[in-house]
Tab-separated table of C-alpha atoms and ligand atoms in Angstrom:
chain	number	residue	atom	x	y	z
A	295	UNK	CA	-16.848	14.747	-12.187
A	296	UNK	CA	-14.000	13.684	-10.293
A	297	UNK	CA	-14.887	13.157	-6.578
A	298	UNK	CA	-14.439	11.477	-3.351
A	299	UNK	CA	-16.536	11.647	-0.421
A	300	UNK	CA	-16.471	10.135	2.582
A	301	UNK	CA	-19.647	9.665	4.485
A	302	UNK	CA	-19.427	8.397	8.182
A	303	UNK	CA	-22.846	8.546	9.193
A	304	UNK	CA	-22.681	4.264	10.220
A	305	UNK	CA	-19.709	4.898	12.936
A	306	UNK	CA	-22.139	7.295	14.679
A	307	UNK	CA	-24.162	6.371	17.668
A	308	UNK	CA	-27.428	7.555	16.196
A	309	UNK	CA	-27.127	4.680	13.983
A	310	UNK	CA	-25.285	2.037	15.704
A	311	UNK	CA	-25.700	3.022	19.347
A	312	UNK	CA	-23.870	4.388	22.264
A	313	UNK	CA	-22.203	1.137	22.664
A	314	UNK	CA	-20.753	0.563	19.424
A	315	UNK	CA	-20.647	3.927	18.007
A	316	UNK	CA	-18.703	7.344	18.229
A	317	UNK	CA	-20.632	10.475	19.502
A	318	UNK	CA	-19.954	13.572	18.416
A	319	UNK	CA	-19.119	14.782	21.785
A	320	UNK	CA	-16.219	12.263	21.576
A	321	UNK	CA	-15.144	13.294	18.211
A	322	UNK	CA	-15.046	17.278	19.777
A	323	UNK	CA	-13.483	15.927	23.323
A	324	UNK	CA	-10.890	14.119	21.237
A	325	UNK	CA	-10.227	17.401	19.155
A	326	UNK	CA	-7.469	19.199	21.363
A	327	UNK	CA	-5.560	16.325	21.068
A	328	UNK	CA	-6.051	16.371	16.703
A	329	UNK	CA	-5.286	19.943	16.788
A	330	UNK	CA	-2.295	19.050	19.011
A	331	UNK	CA	-1.099	16.088	16.274
A	332	UNK	CA	-2.020	18.359	13.787
A	333	UNK	CA	0.432	21.244	14.640
A	334	UNK	CA	2.798	18.903	15.426
A	335	UNK	CA	2.663	16.753	12.130
A	336	UNK	CA	2.791	20.223	10.425
A	337	UNK	CA	5.921	21.515	12.045
A	338	UNK	CA	7.689	18.269	10.925
A	339	UNK	CA	6.110	18.720	7.242
A	340	UNK	CA	7.400	22.094	6.588
A	341	UNK	CA	10.930	20.978	7.974
A	342	UNK	CA	12.830	19.424	4.818
A	343	UNK	CA	15.420	17.844	7.463
A	344	UNK	CA	12.814	16.317	9.256
A	345	UNK	CA	11.017	15.279	6.654
A	346	UNK	CA	13.869	13.116	5.340
A	347	UNK	CA	14.985	11.981	8.673
A	348	UNK	CA	11.405	10.798	9.853
A	349	UNK	CA	10.562	9.372	6.206
A	350	UNK	CA	7.698	11.743	5.989
A	351	UNK	CA	9.062	12.720	2.462
A	352	UNK	CA	6.141	11.157	1.026
A	353	UNK	CA	4.284	13.964	1.487
A	354	UNK	CA	5.655	16.025	-1.283
A	355	UNK	CA	5.735	13.349	-3.603
A	356	UNK	CA	2.774	14.490	-5.820
A	357	UNK	CA	4.486	17.711	-5.778
A	358	UNK	CA	7.348	16.493	-7.527
A	359	UNK	CA	9.443	17.871	-10.378
A	360	UNK	CA	7.373	18.115	-13.776
A	361	UNK	CA	10.759	17.268	-15.225
A	362	UNK	CA	11.302	14.401	-13.885
A	363	UNK	CA	7.968	12.981	-13.925
A	364	UNK	CA	7.802	13.456	-17.978
A	365	UNK	CA	11.112	11.835	-18.172
A	366	UNK	CA	9.516	8.423	-16.033
A	367	UNK	CA	6.487	9.052	-18.271
A	368	UNK	CA	8.349	8.714	-21.600
A	369	UNK	CA	10.614	5.869	-20.519
A	370	UNK	CA	7.894	3.766	-19.405
A	371	UNK	CA	6.123	4.292	-22.593
A	372	UNK	CA	9.265	3.128	-24.584
A	373	UNK	CA	9.377	0.237	-22.420
A	374	UNK	CA	5.669	-0.419	-22.761
A	375	UNK	CA	5.645	-0.206	-26.558
A	376	UNK	CA	8.964	-2.065	-27.044
A	377	UNK	CA	9.016	-5.154	-25.097
A	378	UNK	CA	6.512	-7.713	-25.141
A	379	UNK	CA	6.789	-8.719	-21.473
A	380	UNK	CA	7.703	-7.116	-18.445
A	381	UNK	CA	8.514	-8.901	-15.166
A	382	UNK	CA	8.455	-6.267	-12.113
A	383	UNK	CA	9.786	-7.929	-9.163
A	384	UNK	CA	9.599	-6.343	-5.553
A	385	UNK	CA	8.065	-7.303	-2.666
A	386	UNK	CA	5.706	-4.909	-0.195
A	387	UNK	CA	5.857	-1.072	-0.808
A	388	UNK	CA	8.017	-2.204	-4.066
A	389	UNK	CA	5.095	-4.298	-5.385
A	390	UNK	CA	1.562	-4.010	-3.523
A	391	UNK	CA	1.278	-0.083	-5.068
A	392	UNK	CA	2.377	-0.885	-8.325
A	393	UNK	CA	-0.399	-4.039	-8.623
A	394	UNK	CA	-3.365	-1.927	-7.234
A	395	UNK	CA	-2.447	0.861	-9.970
A	396	UNK	CA	-2.575	-2.260	-12.328
A	397	UNK	CA	-6.023	-3.346	-11.537
A	398	UNK	CA	-7.482	-0.171	-10.783
A	399	UNK	CA	-6.207	1.917	-13.602
A	400	UNK	CA	-5.739	-1.001	-16.606
A	401	UNK	CA	-8.804	-2.884	-18.161
A	402	UNK	CA	-9.562	-5.640	-16.561
A	403	UNK	CA	-8.037	-8.662	-18.754
A	404	UNK	CA	-5.041	-6.597	-19.430
A	405	UNK	CA	-3.090	-9.307	-20.091
A	406	UNK	CA	-4.918	-11.353	-22.084
A	407	UNK	CA	-5.745	-8.946	-24.521
A	408	UNK	CA	-3.379	-7.132	-26.636
A	409	UNK	CA	-6.045	-4.623	-27.822
A	410	UNK	CA	-7.145	-3.965	-24.143
A	411	UNK	CA	-3.224	-3.125	-22.898
A	412	UNK	CA	-3.132	-0.782	-25.925
A	413	UNK	CA	0.013	-3.189	-27.689
A	414	UNK	CA	1.812	-2.709	-24.548
A	415	UNK	CA	3.675	-5.008	-22.712
A	416	UNK	CA	2.339	-7.990	-20.768
A	417	UNK	CA	2.943	-7.335	-17.016
A	418	UNK	CA	4.132	-10.528	-14.591
A	419	UNK	CA	4.698	-9.422	-10.754
A	420	UNK	CA	7.107	-11.841	-9.214
A	421	UNK	CA	9.752	-11.438	-6.250
A	422	UNK	CA	7.201	-11.165	-3.826
A	423	UNK	CA	7.076	-14.802	-2.764
A	424	UNK	CA	9.221	-17.525	-2.291
A	425	UNK	CA	7.044	-20.244	-3.975
A	426	UNK	CA	8.927	-21.713	-6.691
A	427	UNK	CA	5.991	-22.784	-9.181
A	428	UNK	CA	4.954	-19.611	-10.563
A	429	UNK	CA	8.741	-18.328	-10.935
A	430	UNK	CA	9.849	-21.563	-12.677
A	431	UNK	CA	6.373	-22.079	-14.969
A	432	UNK	CA	6.754	-18.309	-16.171
A	433	UNK	CA	10.616	-18.586	-16.978
A	434	UNK	CA	9.746	-21.701	-19.127
A	435	UNK	CA	7.634	-19.823	-21.134
A	436	UNK	CA	8.782	-16.364	-21.707
A	437	UNK	CA	11.452	-15.283	-24.441
A	438	UNK	CA	14.083	-13.848	-22.446
A	439	UNK	CA	14.811	-11.463	-25.533
A	440	UNK	CA	10.875	-9.846	-25.562
A	441	UNK	CA	11.327	-9.648	-21.661
A	442	UNK	CA	12.179	-6.288	-19.961
A	443	UNK	CA	12.672	-6.606	-16.097
A	444	UNK	CA	12.286	-3.943	-13.449
A	445	UNK	CA	13.606	-4.995	-9.957
A	446	UNK	CA	12.538	-2.598	-7.096
A	447	UNK	CA	14.050	-2.660	-4.108
A	448	UNK	CA	14.862	-0.013	-1.602
A	449	UNK	CA	17.498	-2.164	0.539
A	450	UNK	CA	18.254	-4.342	-2.149
A	451	UNK	CA	18.725	-7.189	0.851
A	452	UNK	CA	15.260	-8.562	1.018
A	453	UNK	CA	15.314	-12.256	0.176
A	454	UNK	CA	12.444	-12.478	-1.978
A	455	UNK	CA	13.519	-10.208	-4.244
A	456	UNK	CA	17.252	-10.823	-4.355
A	457	UNK	CA	16.630	-14.416	-4.652
A	458	UNK	CA	14.283	-13.850	-7.747
A	459	UNK	CA	16.231	-11.769	-9.512
A	460	UNK	CA	19.289	-13.659	-9.284
A	461	UNK	CA	17.554	-16.137	-10.991
A	462	UNK	CA	16.253	-14.241	-13.264
A	463	UNK	CA	19.505	-12.486	-14.127
A	464	UNK	CA	21.095	-15.323	-14.991
A	465	UNK	CA	17.858	-16.373	-17.209
A	466	UNK	CA	18.230	-13.102	-18.851
A	467	UNK	CA	21.856	-13.355	-19.297
A	468	UNK	CA	21.464	-16.785	-20.719
A	469	UNK	CA	18.952	-15.768	-23.005
A	470	UNK	CA	20.129	-12.398	-24.562
A	471	UNK	CA	23.988	-12.341	-24.260
A	472	UNK	CA	26.666	-9.909	-23.189
A	473	UNK	CA	24.180	-7.097	-23.584
A	474	UNK	CA	21.231	-8.586	-21.223
A	475	UNK	CA	21.769	-5.202	-18.883
A	476	UNK	CA	20.252	-3.044	-20.978
A	477	UNK	CA	17.056	-4.467	-20.726
A	478	UNK	CA	17.212	-4.213	-16.616
A	479	UNK	CA	16.153	-1.500	-14.489
A	480	UNK	CA	16.508	-1.170	-11.411
A	481	UNK	CA	14.838	0.963	-8.618
A	482	UNK	CA	16.264	1.628	-5.222
A	483	UNK	CA	18.280	3.752	-2.607
A	484	UNK	CA	20.436	6.067	-4.646
A	485	UNK	CA	23.241	5.670	-2.389
A	486	UNK	CA	23.241	2.266	-0.096
A	487	UNK	CA	22.496	-1.251	-0.446
A	488	UNK	CA	23.376	-4.288	-2.673
A	489	UNK	CA	21.350	-3.427	-5.601
A	490	UNK	CA	22.741	0.221	-5.737
A	491	UNK	CA	26.449	-1.393	-5.543
A	492	UNK	CA	25.277	-3.691	-8.413
A	493	UNK	CA	24.051	-0.754	-10.472
A	494	UNK	CA	27.295	1.034	-10.447
A	495	UNK	CA	29.097	-2.093	-10.654
A	496	UNK	CA	27.438	-2.917	-14.380
A	497	UNK	CA	27.106	0.477	-15.264
A	498	UNK	CA	31.328	1.003	-15.002
A	499	UNK	CA	31.118	-1.706	-17.707
A	500	UNK	CA	28.960	0.048	-20.044
A	501	UNK	CA	26.524	3.017	-18.927
A	502	UNK	CA	23.546	1.920	-21.188
A	503	UNK	CA	23.945	-1.084	-18.354
A	504	UNK	CA	21.320	-1.659	-15.421
A	505	UNK	CA	19.492	2.026	-15.823
A	506	UNK	CA	18.521	2.923	-12.206
A	507	UNK	CA	15.815	5.060	-10.659
A	508	UNK	CA	16.645	6.163	-7.115
A	509	UNK	CA	14.189	5.848	-3.937
A	510	UNK	CA	13.964	9.479	-2.841
A	511	UNK	CA	15.464	9.941	0.542
A	512	UNK	CA	13.118	9.776	3.355
A	513	UNK	CA	10.525	7.918	1.634
A	514	UNK	CA	9.706	4.073	3.120
A	515	UNK	CA	8.651	1.186	1.032
A	516	UNK	CA	4.923	1.273	2.051
A	517	UNK	CA	4.100	5.094	1.400
A	518	UNK	CA	6.017	5.060	-1.876
A	519	UNK	CA	3.810	4.221	-4.667
A	520	UNK	CA	4.410	7.856	-5.926
A	521	UNK	CA	7.771	7.039	-5.958
A	522	UNK	CA	8.923	3.256	-6.803
A	523	UNK	CA	5.345	2.486	-8.552
A	524	UNK	CA	6.022	5.393	-11.008
A	525	UNK	CA	7.820	3.746	-13.808
A	526	UNK	CA	5.325	0.995	-13.653
A	527	UNK	CA	1.944	3.541	-14.287
A	528	UNK	CA	4.200	4.947	-17.286
A	529	UNK	CA	4.822	0.907	-18.555
A	530	UNK	CA	1.049	0.309	-18.617
A	531	UNK	CA	0.130	3.810	-20.041
A	532	UNK	CA	-1.379	5.788	-17.084
A	533	UNK	CA	-0.740	9.257	-16.900
A	534	UNK	CA	1.123	10.090	-14.030
A	535	UNK	CA	0.211	13.799	-13.928
A	536	UNK	CA	-3.419	12.791	-13.647
A	537	UNK	CA	-2.333	10.593	-10.905
A	538	UNK	CA	-0.614	13.384	-8.961
A	539	UNK	CA	-3.225	16.194	-9.442
A	540	UNK	CA	-5.734	13.843	-7.645
A	541	UNK	CA	-3.339	13.212	-4.682
A	542	UNK	CA	-2.438	17.003	-4.727
A	543	UNK	CA	-6.164	17.871	-4.677
A	544	UNK	CA	-6.772	15.314	-1.926
A	545	UNK	CA	-3.344	16.709	0.069
A	546	UNK	CA	-4.894	19.716	0.240
A	547	UNK	CA	-7.871	18.694	1.683
A	548	UNK	CA	-5.938	16.626	3.927
A	549	UNK	CA	-3.617	19.841	5.069
A	550	UNK	CA	-6.586	21.472	7.119
A	551	UNK	CA	-6.639	21.214	10.827
A	552	UNK	CA	-10.481	21.188	11.430
A	553	UNK	CA	-11.620	16.900	11.523
A	554	UNK	CA	-15.087	18.013	9.933
A	555	UNK	CA	-13.256	19.436	6.795
A	556	UNK	CA	-10.331	17.076	6.814
A	557	UNK	CA	-11.257	13.572	5.543
A	558	UNK	CA	-8.420	11.705	6.298
A	559	UNK	CA	-8.041	12.973	9.909
A	560	UNK	CA	-11.681	12.304	10.299
A	561	UNK	CA	-10.965	8.661	9.201
A	562	UNK	CA	-8.301	8.442	11.575
A	563	UNK	CA	-10.271	9.835	14.626
A	564	UNK	CA	-13.018	7.920	14.333
A	565	UNK	CA	-10.932	4.870	13.932
A	566	UNK	CA	-8.943	5.807	16.725
A	567	UNK	CA	-11.891	6.608	19.050
A	568	UNK	CA	-13.987	3.090	17.588
A	569	UNK	CA	-10.481	0.986	18.801
A	570	UNK	CA	-9.777	2.199	21.699
A	571	UNK	CA	-13.277	3.101	23.520
A	572	UNK	CA	-15.439	0.417	21.634
A	573	UNK	CA	-12.956	-2.162	21.243
A	574	UNK	CA	-12.929	-2.721	17.017
A	575	UNK	CA	-9.825	-3.675	16.694
A	576	UNK	CA	-10.050	-5.227	13.223
A	577	UNK	CA	-10.245	-3.097	9.850
A	578	UNK	CA	-12.252	-4.661	7.402
A	579	UNK	CA	-11.256	-3.239	3.709
A	580	UNK	CA	-14.324	-3.755	1.254
A	581	UNK	CA	-14.019	-2.125	-1.890
A	582	UNK	CA	-17.055	-3.044	-4.066
A	583	UNK	CA	-15.315	-3.104	-7.129
A	584	UNK	CA	-12.953	-5.954	-8.628
A	585	UNK	CA	-10.340	-3.330	-9.673
A	586	UNK	CA	-9.939	-2.041	-6.158
A	587	UNK	CA	-9.062	-5.771	-5.075
A	588	UNK	CA	-5.288	-4.985	-4.631
A	589	UNK	CA	-6.099	-1.456	-3.174
A	590	UNK	CA	-7.295	-3.017	0.036
A	591	UNK	CA	-4.111	-5.433	0.118
A	592	UNK	CA	-2.102	-2.491	-0.166
A	593	UNK	CA	-3.995	-0.729	2.668
A	594	UNK	CA	-3.203	-4.119	4.664
A	595	UNK	CA	0.391	-3.330	4.762
A	596	UNK	CA	0.089	0.306	5.345
A	597	UNK	CA	-2.096	-0.110	8.351
A	598	UNK	CA	-0.295	-3.106	9.897
A	599	UNK	CA	2.950	-1.883	9.362
A	600	UNK	CA	2.371	1.305	10.058
A	601	UNK	CA	0.429	1.009	13.193
A	602	UNK	CA	1.032	-2.229	14.469
A	603	UNK	CA	3.730	-1.159	16.982
A	604	UNK	CA	4.999	-3.175	20.257
A	605	UNK	CA	6.438	0.326	21.769
A	606	UNK	CA	5.254	3.998	21.594
A	607	UNK	CA	7.271	6.759	20.466
A	608	UNK	CA	9.884	8.748	22.572
A	609	UNK	CA	10.772	11.937	20.939
A	610	UNK	CA	13.685	13.621	21.042
A	611	UNK	CA	14.195	17.485	20.134
A	612	UNK	CA	17.196	18.211	18.020
A	613	UNK	CA	18.811	21.549	17.284
A	614	UNK	CA	17.880	22.053	13.955
A	615	UNK	CA	14.034	22.434	15.464
A	616	UNK	CA	13.500	18.923	13.900
A	617	UNK	CA	13.177	15.928	16.186
A	618	UNK	CA	14.442	12.261	16.249
A	619	UNK	CA	12.269	9.044	17.540
A	620	UNK	CA	12.835	6.461	19.246
A	621	UNK	CA	11.152	3.340	20.486
A	622	UNK	CA	10.076	3.839	24.272
A	623	UNK	CA	11.084	0.179	25.093
A	624	UNK	CA	10.066	0.464	29.047
A	625	UNK	CA	6.792	0.929	27.784
A	626	UNK	CA	5.069	-1.755	25.653
A	627	UNK	CA	1.686	-1.237	24.245
A	628	UNK	CA	1.366	-3.237	21.396
A	629	UNK	CA	-0.672	-0.772	19.314
A	630	UNK	CA	-2.404	-1.438	16.378
A	631	UNK	CA	-5.755	-2.774	14.468
A	632	UNK	CA	-5.542	-5.793	12.164
A	633	UNK	CA	-6.494	-5.295	8.612
A	634	UNK	CA	-8.400	-7.691	6.943
A	635	UNK	CA	-8.864	-7.054	2.677
A	636	UNK	CA	-12.276	-8.283	1.483
A	637	UNK	CA	-14.372	-7.286	-1.386
A	638	UNK	CA	-17.864	-6.574	-2.363
A	639	UNK	CA	-19.999	-8.401	-3.500
A	640	UNK	CA	-17.832	-11.492	-3.444
A	641	UNK	CA	-17.128	-11.444	0.108
A	642	UNK	CA	-20.785	-11.075	1.673
A	643	UNK	CA	-20.670	-14.502	0.247
A	644	UNK	CA	-18.375	-15.312	3.034
A	645	UNK	CA	-16.718	-13.155	5.657
A	646	UNK	CA	-19.985	-10.808	5.680
A	647	UNK	CA	-21.623	-13.685	8.211
A	648	UNK	CA	-18.520	-13.288	10.520
A	649	UNK	CA	-19.027	-9.228	9.987
A	650	UNK	CA	-22.626	-9.492	10.955
A	651	UNK	CA	-22.952	-11.782	13.392
A	652	UNK	CA	-19.298	-12.850	14.866
A	653	UNK	CA	-17.780	-10.590	17.433
A	654	UNK	CA	-18.731	-6.994	17.290
A	655	UNK	CA	-15.025	-6.220	17.069
A	656	UNK	CA	-14.658	-4.584	13.976
A	657	UNK	CA	-15.352	-1.181	11.749
A	658	UNK	CA	-15.940	-1.920	7.954
A	659	UNK	CA	-14.686	0.169	5.417
A	660	UNK	CA	-16.572	0.138	2.054
A	661	UNK	CA	-15.366	1.651	-1.012
A	662	UNK	CA	-17.724	2.212	-3.759
A	663	UNK	CA	-17.706	3.567	-7.486
A	664	UNK	CA	-20.287	6.105	-8.544
A	665	UNK	CA	-20.181	5.510	-11.995
A	666	UNK	CA	-19.024	2.445	-14.168
A	667	UNK	CA	-17.073	3.233	-17.575
A	668	UNK	CA	-18.705	-0.013	-18.746
A	669	UNK	CA	-21.949	-1.508	-17.730
A	670	UNK	CA	-23.937	-4.683	-18.421
A	671	UNK	CA	-27.697	-4.889	-18.204
A	672	UNK	CA	-29.977	-8.119	-17.530
A	673	UNK	CA	-32.305	-9.020	-20.533
A	674	UNK	CA	-35.848	-8.590	-20.244
A	675	UNK	CA	-38.242	-11.260	-18.819
A	676	UNK	CA	-36.083	-12.453	-16.334
A	677	UNK	CA	-38.335	-11.840	-13.021
A	678	UNK	CA	-36.993	-9.256	-10.873
A	679	UNK	CA	-33.619	-8.497	-12.231
A	680	UNK	CA	-35.416	-7.549	-15.941
A	681	UNK	CA	-33.483	-4.691	-17.064
A	682	UNK	CA	-31.350	-4.020	-14.234
A	683	UNK	CA	-27.936	-2.566	-14.977
A	684	UNK	CA	-25.261	-4.209	-12.904
A	685	UNK	CA	-23.671	-0.984	-11.414
A	686	UNK	CA	-27.658	-0.282	-10.058
A	687	UNK	CA	-27.176	-3.759	-8.640
A	688	UNK	CA	-23.800	-3.260	-7.185
A	689	UNK	CA	-24.781	-0.271	-5.562
A	690	UNK	CA	-27.853	-1.712	-4.128
A	691	UNK	CA	-26.020	-4.532	-2.657
A	692	UNK	CA	-23.219	-2.097	-1.151
A	693	UNK	CA	-26.308	-0.075	0.519
A	694	UNK	CA	-27.762	-3.529	1.328
A	695	UNK	CA	-24.353	-4.529	3.238
A	696	UNK	CA	-24.307	-0.864	5.029
A	697	UNK	CA	-27.598	-1.389	6.072
A	698	UNK	CA	-27.532	-4.759	7.489
A	699	UNK	CA	-24.303	-4.083	9.186
A	700	UNK	CA	-25.763	-0.546	10.697
A	701	UNK	CA	-29.293	-2.634	11.909
A	702	UNK	CA	-26.291	-5.018	13.588
A	703	UNK	CA	-24.643	-2.293	15.308
A	704	UNK	CA	-21.775	-2.513	13.513
A	705	UNK	CA	-19.939	0.627	12.768
A	706	UNK	CA	-19.154	0.985	9.300
A	707	UNK	CA	-18.204	3.622	6.686
A	708	UNK	CA	-18.217	4.460	2.958
A	709	UNK	CA	-15.754	5.811	0.739
A	710	UNK	CA	-17.411	7.199	-2.446
A	711	UNK	CA	-15.451	7.193	-5.866
A	712	UNK	CA	-17.520	9.463	-8.564
A	713	UNK	CA	-15.650	6.860	-11.157
A	714	UNK	CA	-12.240	4.803	-10.985
A	715	UNK	CA	-10.011	7.071	-12.557
A	716	UNK	CA	-6.196	8.003	-12.217
A	717	UNK	CA	-7.356	11.261	-10.337
A	718	UNK	CA	-9.341	9.214	-8.195
A	719	UNK	CA	-6.982	6.535	-7.620
A	720	UNK	CA	-4.720	8.913	-6.447
A	721	UNK	CA	-6.279	10.648	-4.126
A	722	UNK	CA	-7.337	7.535	-2.489
A	723	UNK	CA	-4.284	6.585	-1.521
A	724	UNK	CA	-3.334	9.652	-0.631
A	725	UNK	CA	-6.292	9.497	1.555
A	726	UNK	CA	-5.199	6.538	2.975
A	727	UNK	CA	-1.859	7.710	3.721
A	728	UNK	CA	-2.377	10.539	5.456
A	729	UNK	CA	-4.907	8.581	7.394
A	730	UNK	CA	-2.759	6.305	8.649
A	731	UNK	CA	0.557	8.420	9.191
A	732	UNK	CA	-2.209	10.490	11.274
A	733	UNK	CA	-3.445	7.771	13.274
A	734	UNK	CA	0.044	6.654	14.085
A	735	UNK	CA	-0.055	10.521	15.351
A	736	UNK	CA	-2.848	9.681	17.668
A	737	UNK	CA	-1.562	6.886	18.846
A	738	UNK	CA	2.349	8.728	19.306
A	739	UNK	CA	3.568	5.613	17.623
A	740	UNK	CA	5.975	5.655	14.801
A	741	UNK	CA	4.350	4.870	11.613
A	742	UNK	CA	7.183	4.879	9.428
A	743	UNK	CA	9.481	1.803	10.297
A	744	UNK	CA	8.870	-1.784	10.927
A	745	UNK	CA	10.820	-3.104	13.552
A	746	UNK	CA	8.339	-6.564	13.630
A	747	UNK	CA	9.471	-7.604	10.170
A	748	UNK	CA	12.932	-8.170	11.198
A	749	UNK	CA	12.639	-10.918	13.235
A	750	UNK	CA	11.634	-13.285	10.454
A	751	UNK	CA	14.118	-11.616	8.206
A	752	UNK	CA	16.789	-12.453	11.133
A	753	UNK	CA	16.058	-16.027	11.377
A	754	UNK	CA	16.453	-16.744	7.660
A	755	UNK	CA	19.746	-14.648	7.736
A	756	UNK	CA	21.035	-16.432	10.410
A	757	UNK	CA	20.269	-20.005	9.202
A	758	UNK	CA	21.445	-19.081	5.236
A	759	UNK	CA	24.870	-17.539	7.060
A	760	UNK	CA	24.681	-14.319	5.542
A	761	UNK	CA	27.563	-12.542	6.488
A	762	UNK	CA	27.931	-9.768	9.235
A	763	UNK	CA	24.690	-10.937	11.574
A	764	UNK	CA	25.151	-9.312	14.543
A	765	UNK	CA	25.827	-11.555	17.661
A	766	UNK	CA	23.328	-10.399	19.480
A	767	UNK	CA	20.395	-11.259	16.596
A	768	UNK	CA	22.329	-14.960	16.840
A	769	UNK	CA	22.316	-15.023	20.596
A	770	UNK	CA	18.303	-14.201	20.521
A	771	UNK	CA	17.851	-16.978	18.045
A	772	UNK	CA	19.776	-19.635	19.938
A	773	UNK	CA	18.219	-18.373	23.455
A	774	UNK	CA	14.797	-19.084	22.053
A	775	UNK	CA	14.692	-22.499	20.650
A	776	UNK	CA	11.119	-23.401	19.481
A	777	UNK	CA	10.722	-26.919	20.953
A	778	UNK	CA	8.871	-29.837	18.698
A	779	UNK	CA	7.097	-32.715	20.945
A	780	UNK	CA	6.162	-35.707	18.345
A	781	UNK	CA	2.818	-36.308	20.492
A	782	UNK	CA	2.179	-32.708	19.408
A	783	UNK	CA	2.234	-33.657	15.902
A	784	UNK	CA	-0.502	-35.771	14.098
B	197	F6P	O1	12.208	-2.663	-0.847
B	197	F6P	P1	12.937	-3.314	0.010
B	197	F6P	O2	13.999	-3.188	0.758
B	197	F6P	O3	13.107	-4.766	-1.251
B	197	F6P	O4	11.451	-3.775	1.302
B	197	F6P	C1	10.425	-4.589	0.436
B	197	F6P	C2	9.597	-4.335	2.232
B	197	F6P	O5	9.747	-5.104	2.881
B	197	F6P	C3	9.632	-4.329	4.347
B	197	F6P	O6	10.920	-3.785	4.554
B	197	F6P	C4	9.318	-5.233	5.326
B	197	F6P	O7	8.434	-5.998	5.192
B	197	F6P	C5	8.359	-3.431	3.778
B	197	F6P	O8	8.145	-2.063	4.225
B	197	F6P	C6	8.833	-3.317	2.482
B	197	F6P	O9	7.792	-2.745	1.878
């Protein structure tokens, strides 16, 4: 059985009370807005030009052409079987989806045991931080001749990925010699950016150098796992067609107008109401599965970058029956909910205290797996735990967490995956993508840009004297120096 269920009973007032819970009446009152957003979103998603212009092309990713997917599957398979190690460089949307896929769909301790990884490459994620220690240690240990490098960056400009790639490229060159470029694949924008430029230059020297795969136009980083992440799925031996089949099934459920039939619209509507009417501004993501830890991290980027916006969206109609969006800077709204990634049962012994007794400003999403591929049983004669299966204990812990939250009037909901498989994981990702995009619609913000991330980048570029920094940015930085008074440093 391959199934995904969304249980939101504990978001409702009949379980957590009228002050903190949503009523059916609230949901029905929101329906005209939901229907309007649905029609708007649908109109845009049916228009190919709008999809690309507004970064909605992620909607189509699970429906990609079979031949392309098969080619990627073959290529990844070849790399995974040939190389002892794969260094996967990327950050944000060019990293989190890959990591979450690996944790969810490969055996735990994948890197440690050859048999568990079916004799495929060990995977090392780098380029997602500027901390020098892991990189320095790793490069001292790895044999460049046995290492393949995937560098993933839509822009090709991201400092973390670029700096690490610059180092890794030289390391590979020194260790492998003239043909080092055959051990690199770049996944980047098909036309623009410095990484694409580098690919073209290197391929002109030798066509088997710096192979590359395109990031499809109209796909933003955090919505790109079914594009940027495909090669990685293939390297670690995951069946991409299964992931897509699960995502397609979810896409069909999420295309329905009725929120009582569309789980993503319901998720978005409930959290929208819980936030704006009941003050639940913190989104706690709590999978009861080690395999879904990084999926919770992936969700944090998705929610934070998509919904956390200073300005609402101003829509401009265009001639092709499409539209363009811009920030309406006259009216700051500071929209968004703050995501926090936790995990059951580990964080029941830390963050859960605050969830139950701290400020009642959270909505908790639990994810549970109904059936595990492996199980462990406590031996007999061990008191009250005797002969209990771990899966049983875990399910009970999740039930107990829901009870503890609900009885303390803390709204919570549970997503149940029949099992953790490529099919359910594909469906789960699509569900969250649609729920987040739709929450953006309800809030009327652009869920597909991330202007707030630029300010730290600009400051760094300015200090690093990156060429072509706009004068306006330089002035802005000069105008706002951060004061440092020694009295306030102990
Ligand atoms: O793929 P790129 O261009 O290196 O960007 C990486 C990440 O950086 C951001 O642009 C900002 O953090 C993310 O949205 C994106 O996922």
